[in-house]
Amino acid sequence: GLKLGIYADLGTFTCGGYPGTTLDLVHQDAQTFAEWGVDMLKLDGCYSSAEEQAKGYPEMARALNATGRPIVYSCSWPAYQGGLPPKVNYTVLAEFCNLWRNYGDIQDSWSSVLNILDWFFNNQDVLQPAAGPGHWNDPDMLIIGNFGLSYEQSRSQMALWTVMAAPLLMSTDLRSISPSAKEILQNPLMIQINQDPLGIQGRRIVKEKSQIEVFLRPLSQGASALVFFSRRTDMPFRYSTSLARLHFPEGAVYQVQDVYSGQIISGLKTGDSFSVVVNPSGVVMWYLYPTALPAQ
């Protein structure tokens, strides 16, 4: 039941120096991948020009569709054009690609995770509207279970990628993965939130002087995911706020579930003050479900 993904490159060579898929080979390669039963294609952009990319990425989309086989199509196109308009047209991207790499490759380090996070949320006004069912921003792989992240940082990457509506691609040796990494990656509520049918990408809504940041992702049926994230490196921080301060509708009442601990808070009103304790480089993630909505 596993799916098969394959990597190719729209240039004379792949980034690793193997033969590339030049423009004259796009249709032949698409046909070959379909015959092999490939389910996903990642098409990189090393050793290709901007002109070749502008022709080749849409051409490969047409070629894959022509095979009649559903193949998820991951483009690296925007990453080679700096990731932002006017060089990148996200409307065009969404027409041809299912997901796309906007930015540089992730490395197995916390500083790399923060660098990607900053770029995505500093540019959220451009990137957030581009995402939706069938066309996603891809901040690159989860490095949970490798070597670079602590336990808290692993939980943070999972929560922040989920709130970003990121495709969840693991990059871990499953023969030696630790039970704690496995638990993070297989958290059922986390996956449910990530796969929410509305497919709305979340936004950073608060950036405090205390180095606490708050992210919000709207979900189907009036639910939401909130992530309280600490950039502090000293000690756990008690952060106090209310849903009213986070722009939730007045007069609503929510049931809250902590995504990691499973703890439930019932009857949280928009105006109620509450506190969360966030560990250094860690998160507290909430799933909020309305039990009473404000009178319209």
Short mmCIF file of C-alpha atoms in Angstrom, two decimals:
data_model
loop_
_atom_site.label_atom_id
_atom_site.label_comp_id
_atom_site.label_asym_id
_atom_site.label_seq_id
_atom_site.Cartn_x
_atom_site.Cartn_y
_atom_site.Cartn_z
CA GLY A 1 0.00 0.00 0.00
CA LEU A 2 2.97 2.36 0.01
CA LYS A 3 3.13 5.14 -2.57
CA LEU A 4 6.14 5.55 -4.84
CA GLY A 5 7.74 8.95 -5.31
CA ILE A 6 10.55 9.83 -7.71
CA TYR A 7 12.95 12.76 -8.09
CA ALA A 8 13.92 14.35 -11.39
CA ASP A 9 15.37 17.68 -12.51
CA LEU A 10 14.41 20.09 -15.24
CA GLY A 11 17.94 20.68 -16.51
CA THR A 12 20.93 19.04 -18.13
CA PHE A 13 21.74 17.36 -14.77
CA THR A 14 20.08 16.78 -11.42
CA CYS A 15 21.51 18.64 -8.42
CA GLY A 16 23.42 15.43 -7.63
CA GLY A 17 24.94 15.24 -11.12
CA TYR A 18 22.70 12.53 -12.65
CA PRO A 19 21.08 12.94 -16.08
CA GLY A 20 18.35 15.60 -16.14
CA THR A 21 14.99 15.90 -17.88
CA THR A 22 15.71 18.47 -20.60
CA LEU A 23 12.73 20.07 -22.38
CA ASP A 24 12.83 17.56 -25.25
CA LEU A 25 12.51 14.66 -22.76
CA VAL A 26 9.63 15.97 -20.61
CA HIS A 27 6.90 13.91 -22.30
CA GLN A 28 9.01 10.75 -22.55
CA ASP A 29 9.95 10.93 -18.87
CA ALA A 30 6.35 11.61 -17.77
CA GLN A 31 5.18 8.58 -19.78
CA THR A 32 7.96 6.41 -18.30
CA PHE A 33 7.13 7.47 -14.73
CA ALA A 34 3.45 6.63 -15.32
CA GLU A 35 4.39 3.19 -16.71
CA TRP A 36 6.51 2.57 -13.61
CA GLY A 37 3.49 3.31 -11.40
CA VAL A 38 4.96 6.46 -9.88
CA ASP A 39 2.57 8.33 -7.52
CA MET A 40 4.55 11.54 -6.98
CA LEU A 41 7.17 13.46 -8.91
CA LYS A 42 9.46 16.06 -7.42
CA LEU A 43 10.96 18.12 -10.24
CA ASP A 44 14.02 20.12 -9.19
CA GLY A 45 15.60 23.00 -11.11
CA CYS A 46 19.41 22.65 -11.02
CA TYR A 47 21.28 23.32 -14.27
CA SER A 48 18.27 25.01 -15.90
CA SER A 49 17.61 28.63 -16.86
CA ALA A 50 14.64 30.80 -15.82
CA GLU A 51 13.33 30.51 -19.41
CA GLU A 52 13.58 26.71 -19.37
CA GLN A 53 11.77 26.63 -16.03
CA ALA A 54 8.97 28.90 -17.28
CA LYS A 55 8.44 26.47 -20.19
CA GLY A 56 9.30 23.18 -18.54
CA TYR A 57 7.30 23.23 -15.29
CA PRO A 58 3.92 23.85 -17.01
CA GLU A 59 4.93 21.42 -19.80
CA MET A 60 5.59 18.63 -17.28
CA ALA A 61 2.17 19.29 -15.69
CA ARG A 62 0.53 18.83 -19.09
CA ALA A 63 2.65 15.74 -19.78
CA LEU A 64 1.75 14.13 -16.44
CA ASN A 65 -1.95 14.82 -17.00
CA ALA A 66 -1.71 13.34 -20.48
CA THR A 67 -0.57 9.98 -19.03
CA GLY A 68 -3.98 9.54 -17.34
CA ARG A 69 -2.28 8.47 -14.09
CA PRO A 70 -2.82 10.65 -11.01
CA ILE A 71 0.70 11.77 -10.06
CA VAL A 72 1.25 14.36 -7.32
CA TYR A 73 3.47 17.06 -8.80
CA SER A 74 6.00 18.89 -6.62
CA CYS A 75 7.75 21.83 -8.28
CA SER A 76 10.93 23.60 -7.19
CA TRP A 77 10.19 26.47 -9.57
CA PRO A 78 9.61 29.35 -7.07
CA ALA A 79 12.70 28.44 -5.01
CA TYR A 80 14.90 29.20 -8.03
CA GLN A 81 13.18 32.56 -8.60
CA GLY A 82 13.55 33.88 -5.04
CA GLY A 83 10.11 32.70 -3.89
CA LEU A 84 8.31 36.06 -4.12
CA PRO A 85 6.41 38.21 -6.64
CA PRO A 86 6.89 39.78 -9.13
CA LYS A 87 9.28 37.00 -10.21
CA VAL A 88 6.95 34.30 -8.89
CA ASN A 89 3.30 34.22 -9.92
CA TYR A 90 1.46 32.08 -7.38
CA THR A 91 -1.76 32.00 -9.42
CA VAL A 92 0.13 30.35 -12.29
CA LEU A 93 1.91 27.97 -9.89
CA ALA A 94 -1.38 26.82 -8.38
CA GLU A 95 -2.67 26.04 -11.87
CA PHE A 96 0.20 23.65 -12.67
CA CYS A 97 1.71 22.32 -9.43
CA ASN A 98 0.26 20.46 -6.41
CA LEU A 99 3.02 21.66 -4.07
CA TRP A 100 6.11 23.76 -4.51
CA ARG A 101 9.33 24.49 -2.72
CA ASN A 102 9.41 28.26 -2.13
CA TYR A 103 12.70 28.52 -0.31
CA GLY A 104 16.09 26.88 0.38
CA ASP A 105 16.66 23.29 1.52
CA ILE A 106 16.20 22.46 5.17
CA GLN A 107 19.31 21.34 7.07
CA ASP A 108 19.28 19.13 10.14
CA SER A 109 19.47 22.02 12.61
CA TRP A 110 17.23 24.24 14.72
CA SER A 111 18.70 27.39 13.13
CA SER A 112 17.58 26.08 9.73
CA VAL A 113 14.02 25.49 11.02
CA LEU A 114 13.91 29.06 12.43
CA ASN A 115 15.30 30.52 9.20
CA ILE A 116 12.56 28.81 7.14
CA LEU A 117 9.90 29.78 9.67
CA ASP A 118 10.92 33.44 9.60
CA TRP A 119 10.93 33.59 5.81
CA PHE A 120 7.48 32.00 5.56
CA PHE A 121 5.80 34.12 8.22
CA ASN A 122 7.57 37.38 7.32
CA ASN A 123 6.10 36.86 3.83
CA GLN A 124 2.76 35.38 4.96
CA ASP A 125 0.68 38.08 3.24
CA VAL A 126 1.91 36.80 -0.12
CA LEU A 127 2.24 33.09 0.66
CA GLN A 128 -0.81 32.37 2.81
CA PRO A 129 -3.46 33.08 0.13
CA ALA A 130 -1.56 30.93 -2.41
CA ALA A 131 -2.21 27.70 -0.49
CA GLY A 132 -5.34 25.56 -0.61
CA PRO A 133 -6.56 22.07 -1.45
CA GLY A 134 -4.40 20.66 -4.26
CA HIS A 135 -1.85 23.50 -4.23
CA TRP A 136 0.45 23.89 -1.23
CA ASN A 137 3.45 25.88 -0.05
CA ASP A 138 6.18 23.41 0.94
CA PRO A 139 8.62 24.59 3.64
CA ASP A 140 10.57 21.31 3.11
CA MET A 141 10.84 18.12 5.13
CA LEU A 142 10.30 17.29 8.77
CA ILE A 143 13.69 16.58 10.38
CA ILE A 144 12.11 15.05 13.50
CA GLY A 145 13.87 11.77 14.36
CA ASN A 146 17.21 12.80 12.84
CA PHE A 147 20.01 14.38 14.90
CA GLY A 148 19.66 18.18 14.96
CA LEU A 149 16.54 18.85 17.06
CA SER A 150 15.86 18.46 20.76
CA TYR A 151 12.57 16.94 21.94
CA GLU A 152 10.97 20.39 22.40
CA GLN A 153 12.22 21.59 18.99
CA SER A 154 10.86 18.45 17.33
CA ARG A 155 7.43 19.14 18.82
CA SER A 156 7.71 22.73 17.63
CA GLN A 157 8.55 21.82 14.04
CA MET A 158 5.59 19.41 13.87
CA ALA A 159 3.16 21.99 15.28
CA LEU A 160 4.42 24.88 13.15
CA TRP A 161 4.45 22.84 9.92
CA THR A 162 0.90 21.71 10.73
CA VAL A 163 -0.33 25.25 11.33
CA MET A 164 1.33 26.20 8.01
CA ALA A 165 -0.73 23.51 6.20
CA ALA A 166 2.60 22.07 5.03
CA PRO A 167 2.85 18.71 3.28
CA LEU A 168 4.24 16.38 5.98
CA LEU A 169 7.21 14.57 4.46
CA MET A 170 9.46 12.67 6.83
CA SER A 171 13.20 12.38 6.26
CA THR A 172 14.00 9.82 8.90
CA ASP A 173 15.54 6.35 9.02
CA LEU A 174 12.51 4.34 10.14
CA ARG A 175 14.73 1.41 11.21
CA SER A 176 16.19 3.43 14.07
CA ILE A 177 13.57 6.09 14.88
CA SER A 178 13.07 6.75 18.62
CA PRO A 179 9.71 6.13 20.29
CA SER A 180 9.44 9.85 21.21
CA ALA A 181 10.00 10.99 17.59
CA LYS A 182 7.48 8.40 16.41
CA GLU A 183 4.92 9.66 18.92
CA ILE A 184 5.29 13.23 17.64
CA LEU A 185 5.02 12.20 13.98
CA GLN A 186 2.00 9.93 14.57
CA ASN A 187 -0.06 12.24 16.81
CA PRO A 188 -3.60 11.60 15.46
CA LEU A 189 -5.07 15.02 16.33
CA MET A 190 -2.04 16.78 14.82
CA ILE A 191 -2.49 14.86 11.54
CA GLN A 192 -6.23 15.58 11.54
CA ILE A 193 -5.49 19.31 11.88
CA ASN A 194 -2.81 19.19 9.20
CA GLN A 195 -5.19 17.42 6.79
CA ASP A 196 -8.17 19.70 7.49
CA PRO A 197 -10.40 19.73 4.37
CA LEU A 198 -10.57 23.54 4.17
CA GLY A 199 -6.83 23.57 3.58
CA ILE A 200 -6.33 27.11 4.89
CA GLN A 201 -2.74 28.00 5.74
CA GLY A 202 -2.29 29.55 9.19
CA ARG A 203 -0.78 32.92 10.05
CA ARG A 204 1.37 34.41 12.79
CA ILE A 205 -0.98 36.76 14.65
CA VAL A 206 1.13 37.87 17.63
CA LYS A 207 4.83 38.58 18.15
CA GLU A 208 5.56 39.57 21.75
CA LYS A 209 8.60 41.35 23.20
CA SER A 210 8.82 38.36 25.55
CA GLN A 211 9.75 36.24 22.47
CA ILE A 212 6.45 34.38 22.51
CA GLU A 213 4.70 34.11 19.13
CA VAL A 214 1.14 32.99 18.46
CA PHE A 215 -0.04 31.31 15.26
CA LEU A 216 -3.64 30.65 14.22
CA ARG A 217 -5.05 28.28 11.63
CA PRO A 218 -8.79 28.31 10.86
CA LEU A 219 -10.27 24.82 10.45
CA SER A 220 -13.53 23.37 9.21
CA GLN A 221 -16.75 23.47 11.31
CA GLY A 222 -15.68 26.67 13.07
CA ALA A 223 -12.71 25.00 14.78
CA SER A 224 -9.20 26.50 15.04
CA ALA A 225 -5.66 25.51 15.88
CA LEU A 226 -3.54 27.84 18.02
CA VAL A 227 0.19 27.46 18.53
CA PHE A 228 1.99 29.33 21.31
CA PHE A 229 5.70 29.21 20.43
CA SER A 230 8.66 30.31 22.55
CA ARG A 231 11.90 31.57 21.02
CA ARG A 232 13.36 31.92 24.49
CA THR A 233 16.43 29.91 25.46
CA ASP A 234 16.34 30.45 29.22
CA MET A 235 13.39 28.83 31.00
CA PRO A 236 9.69 27.98 30.68
CA PHE A 237 7.58 31.12 30.23
CA ARG A 238 4.06 31.69 31.52
CA TYR A 239 2.12 33.51 28.79
CA SER A 240 -1.25 35.05 29.64
CA THR A 241 -3.86 36.20 27.13
CA SER A 242 -7.51 35.66 26.15
CA LEU A 243 -9.24 34.53 22.98
CA ALA A 244 -10.68 38.06 22.69
CA ARG A 245 -7.14 39.44 22.44
CA LEU A 246 -6.48 36.86 19.69
CA HIS A 247 -9.51 38.19 17.72
CA PHE A 248 -11.88 35.28 18.32
CA PRO A 249 -15.58 36.20 17.95
CA GLU A 250 -17.18 37.81 21.00
CA GLY A 251 -19.61 35.65 22.94
CA ALA A 252 -18.37 32.29 21.65
CA VAL A 253 -17.58 29.32 23.94
CA TYR A 254 -14.99 26.67 23.13
CA GLN A 255 -13.86 23.25 24.15
CA VAL A 256 -10.05 23.20 24.02
CA GLN A 257 -7.86 20.14 23.64
CA ASP A 258 -4.09 20.33 24.12
CA VAL A 259 -2.78 18.54 21.01
CA TYR A 260 0.24 17.03 22.78
CA SER A 261 -0.99 16.33 26.33
CA GLY A 262 -4.60 15.54 25.39
CA GLN A 263 -5.79 17.67 28.35
CA ILE A 264 -9.25 19.21 27.83
CA ILE A 265 -10.54 22.60 28.99
CA SER A 266 -14.32 22.91 28.72
CA GLY A 267 -16.37 26.08 28.46
CA LEU A 268 -13.60 28.56 27.61
CA LYS A 269 -15.29 31.85 26.77
CA THR A 270 -13.79 34.42 24.41
CA GLY A 271 -13.40 36.94 27.25
CA ASP A 272 -11.78 34.51 29.76
CA SER A 273 -8.12 35.09 30.62
CA PHE A 274 -5.90 32.01 30.55
CA SER A 275 -2.20 31.16 30.83
CA VAL A 276 -0.03 28.60 29.06
CA VAL A 277 3.49 27.59 30.11
CA VAL A 278 5.73 27.30 27.06
CA ASN A 279 9.14 25.62 27.28
CA PRO A 280 12.22 27.22 25.64
CA SER A 281 12.12 26.63 21.85
CA GLY A 282 8.92 24.69 22.55
CA VAL A 283 5.20 25.00 21.84
CA VAL A 284 1.80 24.61 23.40
CA MET A 285 -0.71 23.70 20.71
CA TRP A 286 -4.47 23.92 21.15
CA TYR A 287 -7.34 22.55 19.10
CA LEU A 288 -10.42 24.72 19.76
CA TYR A 289 -13.91 23.55 18.92
CA PRO A 290 -16.93 25.88 19.36
CA THR A 291 -19.61 24.54 21.71
CA ALA A 292 -21.64 27.76 21.53
CA LEU A 293 -21.43 30.39 18.82
CA PRO A 294 -22.25 34.07 19.32
CA ALA A 295 -25.79 35.12 18.40
CA GLN A 296 -25.63 36.30 14.78
#
